[in-house]
Short mmCIF file of C-alpha atoms and ligand atoms in Angstrom, two decimals:
data_model
loop_
_atom_site.label_atom_id
_atom_site.label_comp_id
_atom_site.label_asym_id
_atom_site.label_seq_id
_atom_site.Cartn_x
_atom_site.Cartn_y
_atom_site.Cartn_z
CA MET A 1 81.50 111.37 83.79
CA ARG A 2 81.96 107.71 84.66
CA LEU A 3 85.53 106.52 85.21
CA ILE A 4 87.38 103.38 86.22
CA PHE A 5 90.75 103.52 87.98
CA LEU A 6 92.59 100.29 87.28
CA GLY A 7 96.02 99.20 88.48
CA PRO A 8 97.91 97.06 90.98
CA PRO A 9 97.34 97.27 94.75
CA GLY A 10 99.19 100.18 96.29
CA VAL A 11 99.80 102.08 93.07
CA GLY A 12 97.90 105.10 94.43
CA LYS A 13 94.44 104.73 92.91
CA GLY A 14 92.70 105.77 96.11
CA THR A 15 94.78 108.91 96.61
CA GLN A 16 94.27 110.02 93.02
CA ALA A 17 90.57 109.12 93.02
CA ALA A 18 89.93 111.23 96.12
CA ASN A 19 91.52 114.16 94.35
CA VAL A 20 89.67 113.80 91.04
CA SER A 21 86.41 113.22 92.88
CA LEU A 22 86.77 116.60 94.63
CA LYS A 23 87.83 118.47 91.50
CA GLU A 24 85.20 117.03 89.18
CA ASN A 25 82.47 116.76 91.82
CA ILE A 26 81.76 113.09 91.16
CA SER A 27 81.50 110.21 93.66
CA HIS A 28 84.53 108.17 94.63
CA ILE A 29 83.55 104.53 95.00
CA SER A 30 86.29 102.36 96.48
CA SER A 31 85.17 98.72 96.65
CA GLY A 32 87.84 98.10 99.29
CA ASP A 33 86.53 100.93 101.48
CA LEU A 34 82.93 99.74 101.04
CA LEU A 35 83.97 96.23 102.07
CA ARG A 36 86.02 97.42 105.05
CA THR A 37 83.05 99.51 106.24
CA ALA A 38 80.85 96.41 105.93
CA VAL A 39 83.39 94.38 107.91
CA ASP A 40 83.52 96.99 110.70
CA ALA A 41 79.73 97.20 110.81
CA LYS A 42 79.53 93.38 110.89
CA THR A 43 76.87 93.29 108.18
CA GLU A 44 76.06 89.99 106.47
CA ILE A 45 78.33 90.87 103.55
CA GLY A 46 81.04 92.15 105.89
CA LEU A 47 81.10 88.94 107.92
CA LYS A 48 81.50 86.88 104.76
CA ALA A 49 84.11 89.20 103.20
CA LYS A 50 86.41 89.48 106.21
CA GLU A 51 88.43 86.28 105.77
CA TYR A 52 89.04 86.92 102.06
CA ILE A 53 90.30 90.45 102.69
CA GLU A 54 92.62 89.33 105.46
CA LYS A 55 94.12 86.68 103.21
CA GLY A 56 94.52 89.10 100.30
CA LEU A 57 92.10 87.14 98.11
CA LEU A 58 89.22 88.50 96.05
CA VAL A 59 85.91 88.61 97.85
CA PRO A 60 83.32 86.51 95.92
CA ASP A 61 81.82 88.39 92.98
CA GLU A 62 78.20 88.24 94.10
CA LEU A 63 79.02 90.08 97.36
CA VAL A 64 81.17 92.79 95.79
CA VAL A 65 78.88 93.32 92.79
CA LYS A 66 75.90 93.78 95.11
CA ILE A 67 77.61 96.41 97.24
CA VAL A 68 79.00 98.33 94.23
CA VAL A 69 75.88 98.19 92.06
CA GLU A 70 73.82 99.52 94.97
CA LYS A 71 76.11 102.55 95.03
CA ILE A 72 76.36 103.32 91.33
CA THR A 73 72.60 103.15 90.88
CA SER A 74 71.99 105.50 93.84
CA ALA A 75 71.23 109.21 93.58
CA GLU A 76 74.70 110.22 94.80
CA CYS A 77 76.21 108.79 91.61
CA GLU A 78 73.87 110.53 89.20
CA LYS A 79 76.51 113.08 88.16
CA GLY A 80 79.09 110.37 87.68
CA PHE A 81 81.60 108.31 89.61
CA ILE A 82 85.10 106.95 89.85
CA LEU A 83 85.34 103.24 90.46
CA ASP A 84 88.49 102.46 92.44
CA GLY A 85 89.27 98.75 92.89
CA PHE A 86 86.29 97.55 90.87
CA PRO A 87 85.99 95.66 88.55
CA ARG A 88 88.77 93.24 89.46
CA ASN A 89 88.01 90.38 87.05
CA LEU A 90 86.14 89.80 83.78
CA SER A 91 82.95 88.64 85.43
CA GLN A 92 82.76 91.86 87.49
CA ALA A 93 83.46 93.93 84.37
CA LYS A 94 80.57 92.26 82.57
CA SER A 95 78.21 92.78 85.51
CA LEU A 96 79.16 96.43 85.46
CA ASP A 97 78.53 96.72 81.71
CA ASN A 98 75.12 95.10 82.12
CA THR A 99 74.13 97.39 84.96
CA LEU A 100 75.11 100.50 83.02
CA ASN A 101 73.47 99.26 79.79
CA GLU A 102 70.17 98.90 81.57
CA SER A 103 70.00 102.66 82.00
CA GLY A 104 71.68 103.54 78.70
CA LYS A 105 74.94 104.58 80.36
CA ARG A 106 78.54 103.64 79.77
CA ILE A 107 82.05 104.05 81.14
CA ASP A 108 83.69 107.11 79.58
CA LYS A 109 87.32 106.46 80.39
CA VAL A 110 89.51 103.89 82.08
CA PHE A 111 92.73 105.09 83.69
CA TYR A 112 95.37 102.42 84.01
CA PHE A 113 97.95 103.26 86.69
CA THR A 114 101.39 101.72 86.66
CA ALA A 115 104.45 101.91 88.93
CA SER A 116 107.54 99.83 89.55
CA GLU A 117 107.32 97.00 92.07
CA ASP A 118 109.83 98.80 94.25
CA VAL A 119 107.74 101.97 94.51
CA ILE A 120 104.58 99.96 95.23
CA ILE A 121 106.15 97.95 98.06
CA LYS A 122 107.35 101.14 99.76
CA ARG A 123 103.97 102.82 99.34
CA ILE A 124 102.07 99.94 100.90
CA ALA A 125 104.52 99.46 103.78
CA GLY A 126 104.26 103.10 104.87
CA ARG A 127 100.55 103.64 104.27
CA ARG A 128 98.49 104.93 107.19
CA ILE A 129 94.76 105.61 107.10
CA CYS A 130 92.44 107.71 109.23
CA LYS A 131 90.09 105.57 111.32
CA SER A 132 87.33 108.05 110.99
CA CYS A 133 87.40 109.81 107.58
CA GLY A 134 89.56 107.37 105.59
CA ALA A 135 92.13 110.00 104.52
CA GLN A 136 95.39 108.37 103.44
CA TYR A 137 98.90 109.25 104.58
CA HIS A 138 102.35 107.83 104.18
CA GLU A 139 104.87 107.60 107.01
CA MET A 140 107.59 109.16 104.88
CA TYR A 141 106.12 110.63 101.69
CA SER A 142 103.05 112.39 103.10
CA PRO A 143 103.10 112.28 106.89
CA PRO A 144 100.44 114.09 108.94
CA VAL A 145 101.49 117.30 110.73
CA ASN A 146 101.16 115.59 114.12
CA ASP A 147 102.33 111.98 114.48
CA ASN A 148 99.53 109.48 113.93
CA VAL A 149 96.78 112.14 113.92
CA CYS A 150 94.65 112.95 110.86
CA ASP A 151 95.15 116.52 109.57
CA LYS A 152 91.59 116.65 108.33
CA CYS A 153 89.55 115.42 111.29
CA GLY A 154 91.94 114.84 114.22
CA SER A 155 91.25 111.10 114.53
CA GLU A 156 93.84 108.40 114.98
CA LEU A 157 95.60 106.76 112.02
CA TYR A 158 95.96 103.01 111.55
CA GLN A 159 97.71 100.55 109.26
CA ARG A 160 95.51 98.20 107.22
CA LYS A 161 95.70 94.58 108.38
CA ASP A 162 96.38 93.43 104.81
CA ASP A 163 99.24 95.89 104.28
CA ASN A 164 101.84 93.46 105.67
CA PRO A 165 104.50 91.93 103.37
CA GLU A 166 102.94 88.42 103.18
CA THR A 167 99.42 89.56 102.30
CA THR A 168 100.76 92.21 99.97
CA SER A 169 102.52 89.56 97.94
CA VAL A 170 99.30 87.50 97.70
CA ARG A 171 97.39 90.62 96.57
CA SER A 172 99.99 91.28 93.91
CA LYS A 173 99.74 87.70 92.63
CA VAL A 174 95.94 87.85 92.59
CA TYR A 175 96.16 91.08 90.61
CA LYS A 176 98.39 89.49 87.99
CA GLU A 177 96.26 86.37 87.71
CA GLN A 178 92.78 87.86 87.75
CA THR A 179 92.77 91.61 87.21
CA GLU A 180 95.48 92.26 84.65
CA GLU A 181 93.41 90.83 81.81
CA LEU A 182 91.03 93.77 82.22
CA ILE A 183 93.66 96.00 80.61
CA ASP A 184 93.06 94.25 77.30
CA TYR A 185 89.33 94.13 77.86
CA TYR A 186 89.13 97.90 78.21
CA LYS A 187 91.60 98.50 75.41
CA ARG A 188 89.20 96.68 73.14
CA ASN A 189 85.96 98.05 74.59
CA GLY A 190 86.71 101.62 75.41
CA GLU A 191 89.30 104.20 76.02
CA LEU A 192 92.27 103.21 78.16
CA ILE A 193 94.61 105.93 79.36
CA GLU A 194 97.89 104.85 80.91
CA VAL A 195 99.31 106.94 83.75
CA ASN A 196 102.78 106.33 85.12
CA CYS A 197 102.67 106.70 88.92
CA ASN A 198 106.37 106.48 89.78
CA GLY A 199 106.70 110.22 90.20
CA GLU A 200 105.38 113.01 92.43
CA LYS A 201 101.70 113.34 93.30
CA SER A 202 101.40 116.68 91.51
CA GLU A 203 102.90 115.32 88.31
CA ILE A 204 100.53 112.33 88.36
CA GLN A 205 97.57 114.64 88.93
CA GLN A 206 98.59 116.72 85.95
CA ASN A 207 98.73 113.60 83.75
CA ILE A 208 95.29 112.47 84.90
CA CYS A 209 93.91 115.93 84.25
CA GLU A 210 95.21 115.88 80.68
CA GLY A 211 93.72 112.42 80.17
CA LEU A 212 90.37 113.56 81.52
CA HIS A 213 90.09 116.45 79.14
CA SER A 214 91.59 114.83 76.08
CA MET A 215 89.15 113.97 73.33
CA SER A 216 88.44 110.35 72.56
CA GLU A 217 88.87 109.00 69.03
CA ASP A 218 85.04 108.99 68.72
CA GLU A 219 84.77 112.64 69.71
CA LYS A 220 87.48 113.61 67.24
CA GLY A 221 85.57 111.80 64.52
CA MET A 222 82.49 113.86 65.26
CA GLU A 223 84.18 117.23 64.86
P1 ATP B 301 95.10 99.64 97.17
O1 ATP B 301 94.04 100.17 98.09
O2 ATP B 301 96.45 99.98 97.63
O3 ATP B 301 94.88 99.99 95.73
P2 ATP B 301 94.08 97.05 97.00
O4 ATP B 301 93.56 97.38 95.66
O5 ATP B 301 94.61 95.66 97.17
O6 ATP B 301 95.16 98.07 97.34
P3 ATP B 301 91.53 97.52 98.15
O7 ATP B 301 91.00 97.90 96.82
O8 ATP B 301 91.24 98.40 99.29
O9 ATP B 301 93.06 97.29 98.17
O10 ATP B 301 91.00 96.04 98.44
C1 ATP B 301 91.33 95.36 99.63
C2 ATP B 301 90.72 93.96 99.60
O11 ATP B 301 89.29 94.06 99.45
C3 ATP B 301 91.16 93.10 98.40
O12 ATP B 301 92.37 92.44 98.65
C4 ATP B 301 89.96 92.14 98.30
O13 ATP B 301 89.99 91.15 99.30
C5 ATP B 301 88.79 93.04 98.61
N1 ATP B 301 88.23 93.66 97.39
C6 ATP B 301 88.20 94.98 97.07
N2 ATP B 301 87.61 95.19 95.88
C7 ATP B 301 87.26 93.98 95.40
C8 ATP B 301 86.65 93.50 94.22
N3 ATP B 301 86.27 94.33 93.23
N4 ATP B 301 86.45 92.16 94.07
C9 ATP B 301 86.82 91.30 95.03
N5 ATP B 301 87.42 91.68 96.17
C10 ATP B 301 87.65 92.99 96.38
MG1 MG B 302 92.78 101.54 97.50
#
């Protein structure tokens, strides 16, 4: 099963992807996490990507495509994957299509997550992440048991540098200008399933689950 999770920054793609990845036993590939790991490790790509991330701009396609394609063509993605944060523009979507075509594969479903601006701003402002395992928390909505300590591995939590109000508003603008057109692209080229993320985590999970197991128009035709 090969899935794309599409939607504005802060809508909750990462949280939902982690969950589906566990349940369905497929890899969770977050382009943002891959880039942040590269930045921390000071790799060639990381050094180049850093300034873009801190400004809230898209990292140049050739860098992101390289890092993501390496992952999806690796053995750990053989059973399938969830792409979270990639593709983010048409050129990336086409690179992805080409890569998959080369091995006769395709994207099965695209989940498009939506939420009101209000909800998104609150989610980003309160987001805290584990330094070591990457688990995500929220100050108010899903706090850890002990203040600032990860429930899963005991490491310290931090706030992403780009989760401040100024950079968040740039990220939101970039999303509207460059990423939003992918909604139409995937409507035309595949199956797009819209999931409203204003509600509770459990309700959202239930909606994704239904979307995952619903039959596509093609499959219905084959019955
Ligand atoms: P959220 O994690 O809340 O969904 P987000 O989507 O803005 O928010 P990430 O996906 O973690 O956050 O991305 C953080 C930054 O990493 C982006 O602002 C951008 O600079 C860079 N980045 C991540 N994925 C891509 C991509 N596919 N193309 C270009 N830049 C990317
Ligand atoms: Mg994310």
